[in-house]
C-alpha positions as a Markdown table, in Angstrom:
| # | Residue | x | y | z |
|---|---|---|---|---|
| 1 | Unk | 99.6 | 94.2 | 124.6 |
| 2 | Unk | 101.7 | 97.2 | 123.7 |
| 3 | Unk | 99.5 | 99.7 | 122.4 |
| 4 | Unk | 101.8 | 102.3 | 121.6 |
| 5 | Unk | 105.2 | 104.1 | 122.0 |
| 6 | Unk | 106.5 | 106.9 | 123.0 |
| 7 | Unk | 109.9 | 108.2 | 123.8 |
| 8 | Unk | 113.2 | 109.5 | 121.6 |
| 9 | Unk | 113.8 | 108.3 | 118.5 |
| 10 | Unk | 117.2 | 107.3 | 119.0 |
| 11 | Unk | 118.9 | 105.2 | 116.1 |
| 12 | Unk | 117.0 | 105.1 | 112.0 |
| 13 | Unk | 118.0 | 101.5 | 110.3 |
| 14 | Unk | 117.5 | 100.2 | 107.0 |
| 15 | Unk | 113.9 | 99.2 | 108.1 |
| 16 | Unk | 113.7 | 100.0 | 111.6 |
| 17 | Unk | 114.2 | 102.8 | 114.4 |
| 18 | Unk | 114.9 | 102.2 | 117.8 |
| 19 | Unk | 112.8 | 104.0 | 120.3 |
| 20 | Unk | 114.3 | 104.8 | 123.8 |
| 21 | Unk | 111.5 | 105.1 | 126.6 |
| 22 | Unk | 112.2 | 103.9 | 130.4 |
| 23 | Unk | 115.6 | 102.9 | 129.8 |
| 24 | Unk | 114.5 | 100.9 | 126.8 |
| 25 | Unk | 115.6 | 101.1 | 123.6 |
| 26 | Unk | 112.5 | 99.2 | 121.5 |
| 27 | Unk | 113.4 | 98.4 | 117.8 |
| 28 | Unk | 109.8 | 98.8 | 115.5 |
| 29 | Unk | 109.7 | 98.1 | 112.3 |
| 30 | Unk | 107.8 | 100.7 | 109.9 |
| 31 | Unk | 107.0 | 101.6 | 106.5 |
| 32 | Unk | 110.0 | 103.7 | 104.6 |
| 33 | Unk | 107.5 | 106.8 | 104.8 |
| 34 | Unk | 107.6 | 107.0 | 108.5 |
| 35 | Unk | 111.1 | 106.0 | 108.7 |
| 36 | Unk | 112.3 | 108.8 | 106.4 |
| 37 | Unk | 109.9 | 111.1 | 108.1 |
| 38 | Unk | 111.5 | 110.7 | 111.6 |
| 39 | Unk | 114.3 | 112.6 | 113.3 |
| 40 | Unk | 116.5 | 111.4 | 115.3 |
| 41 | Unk | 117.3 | 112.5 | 118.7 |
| 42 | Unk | 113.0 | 114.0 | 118.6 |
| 43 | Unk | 110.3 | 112.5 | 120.6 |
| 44 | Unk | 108.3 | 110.5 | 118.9 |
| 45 | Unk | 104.3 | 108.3 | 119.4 |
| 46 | Unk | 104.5 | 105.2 | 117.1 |
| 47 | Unk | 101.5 | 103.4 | 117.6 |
| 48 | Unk | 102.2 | 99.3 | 117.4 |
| 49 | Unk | 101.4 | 96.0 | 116.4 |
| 50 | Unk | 103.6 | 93.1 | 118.5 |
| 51 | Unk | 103.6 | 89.8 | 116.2 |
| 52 | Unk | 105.0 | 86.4 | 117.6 |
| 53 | Unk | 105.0 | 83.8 | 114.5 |
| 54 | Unk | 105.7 | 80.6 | 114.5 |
| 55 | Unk | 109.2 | 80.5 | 114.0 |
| 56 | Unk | 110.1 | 83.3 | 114.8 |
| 57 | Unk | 111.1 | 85.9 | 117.4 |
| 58 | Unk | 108.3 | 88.9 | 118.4 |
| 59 | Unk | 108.5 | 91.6 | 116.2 |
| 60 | Unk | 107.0 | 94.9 | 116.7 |
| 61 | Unk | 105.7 | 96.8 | 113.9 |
| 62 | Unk | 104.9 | 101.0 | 113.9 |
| 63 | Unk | 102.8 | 103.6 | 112.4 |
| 64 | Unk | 102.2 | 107.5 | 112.9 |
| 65 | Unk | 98.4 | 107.1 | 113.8 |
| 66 | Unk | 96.2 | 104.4 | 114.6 |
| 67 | Unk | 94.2 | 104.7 | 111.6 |
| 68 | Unk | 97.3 | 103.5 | 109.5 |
| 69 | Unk | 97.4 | 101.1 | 111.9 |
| 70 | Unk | 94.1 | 99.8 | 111.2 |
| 71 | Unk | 94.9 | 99.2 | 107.8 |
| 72 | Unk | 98.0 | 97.4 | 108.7 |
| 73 | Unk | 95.6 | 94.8 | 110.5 |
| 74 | Unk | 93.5 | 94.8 | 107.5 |
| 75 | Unk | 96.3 | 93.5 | 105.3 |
| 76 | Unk | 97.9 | 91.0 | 107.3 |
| 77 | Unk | 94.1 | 89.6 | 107.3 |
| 78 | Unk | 94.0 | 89.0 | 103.6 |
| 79 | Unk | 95.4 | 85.3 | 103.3 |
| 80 | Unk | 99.2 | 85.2 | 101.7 |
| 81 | Unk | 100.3 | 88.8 | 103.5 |
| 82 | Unk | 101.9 | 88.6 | 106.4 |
| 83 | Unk | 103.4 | 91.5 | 108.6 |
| 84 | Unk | 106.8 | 91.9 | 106.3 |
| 85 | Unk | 104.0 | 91.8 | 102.9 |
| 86 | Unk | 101.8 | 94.3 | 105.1 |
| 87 | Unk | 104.8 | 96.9 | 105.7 |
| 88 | Unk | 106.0 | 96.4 | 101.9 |
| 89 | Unk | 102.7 | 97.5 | 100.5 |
| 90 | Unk | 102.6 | 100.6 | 102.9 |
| 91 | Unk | 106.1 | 101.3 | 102.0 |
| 92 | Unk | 104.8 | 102.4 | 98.3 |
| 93 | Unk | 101.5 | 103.4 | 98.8 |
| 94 | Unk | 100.1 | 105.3 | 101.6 |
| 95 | Unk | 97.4 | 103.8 | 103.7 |
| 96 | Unk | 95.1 | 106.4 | 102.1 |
| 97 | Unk | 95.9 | 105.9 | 98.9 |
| 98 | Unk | 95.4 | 102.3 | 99.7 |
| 99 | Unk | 92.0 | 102.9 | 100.3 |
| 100 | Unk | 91.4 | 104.2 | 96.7 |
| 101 | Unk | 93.8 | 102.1 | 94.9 |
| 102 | Unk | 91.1 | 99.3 | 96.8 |
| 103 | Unk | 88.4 | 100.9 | 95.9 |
| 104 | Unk | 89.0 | 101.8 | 92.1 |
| 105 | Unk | 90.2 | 98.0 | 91.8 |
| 106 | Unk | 93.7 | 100.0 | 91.3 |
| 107 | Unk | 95.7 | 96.6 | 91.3 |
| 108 | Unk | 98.8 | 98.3 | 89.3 |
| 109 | Unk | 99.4 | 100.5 | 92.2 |
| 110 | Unk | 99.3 | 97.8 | 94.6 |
| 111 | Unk | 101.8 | 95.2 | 93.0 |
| 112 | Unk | 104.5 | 97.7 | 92.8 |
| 113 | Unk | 105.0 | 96.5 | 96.3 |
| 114 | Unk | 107.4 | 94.4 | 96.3 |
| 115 | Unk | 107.0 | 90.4 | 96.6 |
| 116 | Unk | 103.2 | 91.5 | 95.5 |
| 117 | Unk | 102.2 | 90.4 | 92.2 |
| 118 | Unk | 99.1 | 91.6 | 90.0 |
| 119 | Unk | 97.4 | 88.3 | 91.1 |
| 120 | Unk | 98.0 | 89.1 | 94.9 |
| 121 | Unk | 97.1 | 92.6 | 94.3 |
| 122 | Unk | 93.7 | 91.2 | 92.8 |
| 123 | Unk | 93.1 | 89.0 | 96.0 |
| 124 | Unk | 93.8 | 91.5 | 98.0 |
| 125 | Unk | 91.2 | 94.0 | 96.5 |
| 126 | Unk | 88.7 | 91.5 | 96.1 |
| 127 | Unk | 88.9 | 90.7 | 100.5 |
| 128 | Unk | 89.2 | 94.2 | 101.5 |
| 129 | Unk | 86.7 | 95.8 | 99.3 |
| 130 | Unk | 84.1 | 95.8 | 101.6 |
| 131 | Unk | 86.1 | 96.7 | 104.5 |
| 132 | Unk | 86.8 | 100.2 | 102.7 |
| 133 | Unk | 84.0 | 103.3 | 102.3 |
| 134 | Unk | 84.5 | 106.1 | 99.6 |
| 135 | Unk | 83.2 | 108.5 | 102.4 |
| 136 | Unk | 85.0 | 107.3 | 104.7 |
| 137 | Unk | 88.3 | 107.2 | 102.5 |
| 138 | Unk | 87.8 | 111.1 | 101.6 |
| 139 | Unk | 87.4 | 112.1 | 104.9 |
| 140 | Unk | 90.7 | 110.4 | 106.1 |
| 141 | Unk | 92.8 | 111.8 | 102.9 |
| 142 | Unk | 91.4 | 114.9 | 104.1 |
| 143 | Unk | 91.8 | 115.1 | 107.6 |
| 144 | Unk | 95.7 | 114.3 | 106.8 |
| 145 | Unk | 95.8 | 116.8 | 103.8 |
| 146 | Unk | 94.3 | 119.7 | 106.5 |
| 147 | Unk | 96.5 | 118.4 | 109.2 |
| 148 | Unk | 99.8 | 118.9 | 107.0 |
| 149 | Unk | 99.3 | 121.9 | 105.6 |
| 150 | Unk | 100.5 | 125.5 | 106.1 |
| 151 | Unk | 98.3 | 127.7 | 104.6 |
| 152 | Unk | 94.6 | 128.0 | 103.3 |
| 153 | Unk | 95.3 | 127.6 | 99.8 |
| 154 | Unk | 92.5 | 126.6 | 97.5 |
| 155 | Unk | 91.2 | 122.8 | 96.6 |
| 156 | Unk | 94.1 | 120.8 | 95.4 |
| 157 | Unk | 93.8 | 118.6 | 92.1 |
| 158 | Unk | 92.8 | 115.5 | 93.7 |
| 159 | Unk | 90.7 | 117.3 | 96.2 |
| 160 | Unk | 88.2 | 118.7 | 92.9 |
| 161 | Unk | 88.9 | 115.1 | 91.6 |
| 162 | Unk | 87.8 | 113.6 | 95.1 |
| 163 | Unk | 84.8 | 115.9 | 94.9 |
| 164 | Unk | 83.6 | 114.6 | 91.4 |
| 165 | Unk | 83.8 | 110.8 | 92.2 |
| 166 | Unk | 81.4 | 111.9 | 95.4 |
| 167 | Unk | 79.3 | 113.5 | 93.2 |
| 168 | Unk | 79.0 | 110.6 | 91.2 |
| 169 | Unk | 78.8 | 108.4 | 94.1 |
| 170 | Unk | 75.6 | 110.2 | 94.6 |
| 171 | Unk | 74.3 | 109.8 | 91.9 |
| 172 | Unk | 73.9 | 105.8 | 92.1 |
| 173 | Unk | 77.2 | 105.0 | 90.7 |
| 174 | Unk | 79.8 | 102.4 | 92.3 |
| 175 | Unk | 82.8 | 104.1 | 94.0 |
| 176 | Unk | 85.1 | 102.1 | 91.5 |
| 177 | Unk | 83.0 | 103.2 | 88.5 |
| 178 | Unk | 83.2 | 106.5 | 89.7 |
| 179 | Unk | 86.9 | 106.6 | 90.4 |
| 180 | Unk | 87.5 | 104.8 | 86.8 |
| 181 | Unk | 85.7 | 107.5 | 84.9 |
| 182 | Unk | 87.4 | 110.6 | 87.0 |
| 183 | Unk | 90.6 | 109.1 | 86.7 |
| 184 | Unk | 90.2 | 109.0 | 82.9 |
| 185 | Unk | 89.3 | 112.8 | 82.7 |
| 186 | Unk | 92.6 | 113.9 | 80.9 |
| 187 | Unk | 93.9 | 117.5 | 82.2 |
| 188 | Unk | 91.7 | 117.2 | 85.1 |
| 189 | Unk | 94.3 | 119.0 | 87.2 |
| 190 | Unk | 93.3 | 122.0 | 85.3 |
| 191 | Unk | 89.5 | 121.5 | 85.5 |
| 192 | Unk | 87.2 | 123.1 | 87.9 |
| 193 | Unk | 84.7 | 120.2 | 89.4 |
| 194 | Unk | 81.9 | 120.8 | 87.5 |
| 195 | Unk | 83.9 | 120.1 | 84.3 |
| 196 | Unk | 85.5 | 116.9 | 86.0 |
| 197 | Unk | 82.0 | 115.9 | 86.6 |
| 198 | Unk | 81.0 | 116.3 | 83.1 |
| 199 | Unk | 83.3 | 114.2 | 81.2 |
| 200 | Unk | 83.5 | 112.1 | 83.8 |
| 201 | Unk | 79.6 | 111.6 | 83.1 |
| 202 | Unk | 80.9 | 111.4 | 79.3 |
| 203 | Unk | 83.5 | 108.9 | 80.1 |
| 204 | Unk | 80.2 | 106.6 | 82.1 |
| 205 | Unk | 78.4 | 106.4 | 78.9 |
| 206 | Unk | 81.5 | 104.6 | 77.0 |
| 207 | Unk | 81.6 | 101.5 | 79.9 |
């Protein structure tokens, strides 16, 4: 089992890169984000996945941190996505966003993938619902958020948004009722949390 890789990133295809390590060049293929991400000639870590179908030859499949990989695993569980489904759906949404899109029953987002349709999207949210947490969905988005950025600037949009649905979340709400109602504050990009929270709470009493 090939756990991960690392070496030089030494060729970028369509959907693939070529990893050199050893004296051996190992082709992964990886969602679009970490493929445009990725500079040739650098050294990269791309943590894998080796499948061996039926009928076909093993292919290795890559991400930029295990927790993405997790998800990966998570999809090609759902019954009707296999690996080449799994690394469409992460192509156009990221594994974090995943999370919510799963948890706010967000199945628009999910069948923009391609060869996945609203019905696929549905099935897909309805067997990894439980598998997701809304804390534990925050805490990812914000670890990345933290680790990308360059300065201390103040909360972002979605981070005040974020904020509200955990507030609501504590109150005894359902993290896709709570997401529902936040997402449906208009000019919450402008708002300060306690005002998200508060026609969010508005928003509750129309369901």
């Amino acid at each position: 089992m090939i756990s991960y890789i690392r070496g030089r990133l030494s060729e970028k295809f369509e959907e693939s890169l070529i990893v050199e390590t050893g004296g051996i060049g190992y082709q992964i293929q990886v969602p679009f984000s970490l493929l445009s991400e990725a500079v040739a000639g650098e050294e990269i870590q791309i943590y894998t996945y080796l499948h061996i179908g039926q009928d076909q030859a093993p292919r290795l499949y890559g991400f930029s941190s295990r927790e993405d990989l997790d998800v990966f695993k998570l999809l090609i569980g759902v019954n009707g996505i296999g690996p080449k489904g799994a690394i469409g759906v992460l192509s156009v949404i990221s594994p974090d966003d995943l999370r919510f899109a799963v948890l706010s029953e967000d199945a628009r987002s999910i069948s923009k993938a391609p060869g996945i349709g609203i019905k696929t999207a549905k099935k897909l949210i309805l067997e990894l619902k439980d598998k997701f947490k809304l804390e534990d969905a925050f805490e990812q988005k914000r670890s990345h958020e933290e680790g990308r950025a360059d300065s201390g600037a103040g909360a972002s949009s979605q981070d005040k948004r974020g904020e509200a649905v955990q507030a609501l979340a504590a109150l005894g709400y359902s993290a896709s009722e709570a997401m529902k109602a936040v997402n449906q504050v208009k000019g919450a990009g402008e708002m300060e949390v306690e005002d998200i929270l508060k026609a969010a709470l508005r928003q509750m009493a129309l369901f």
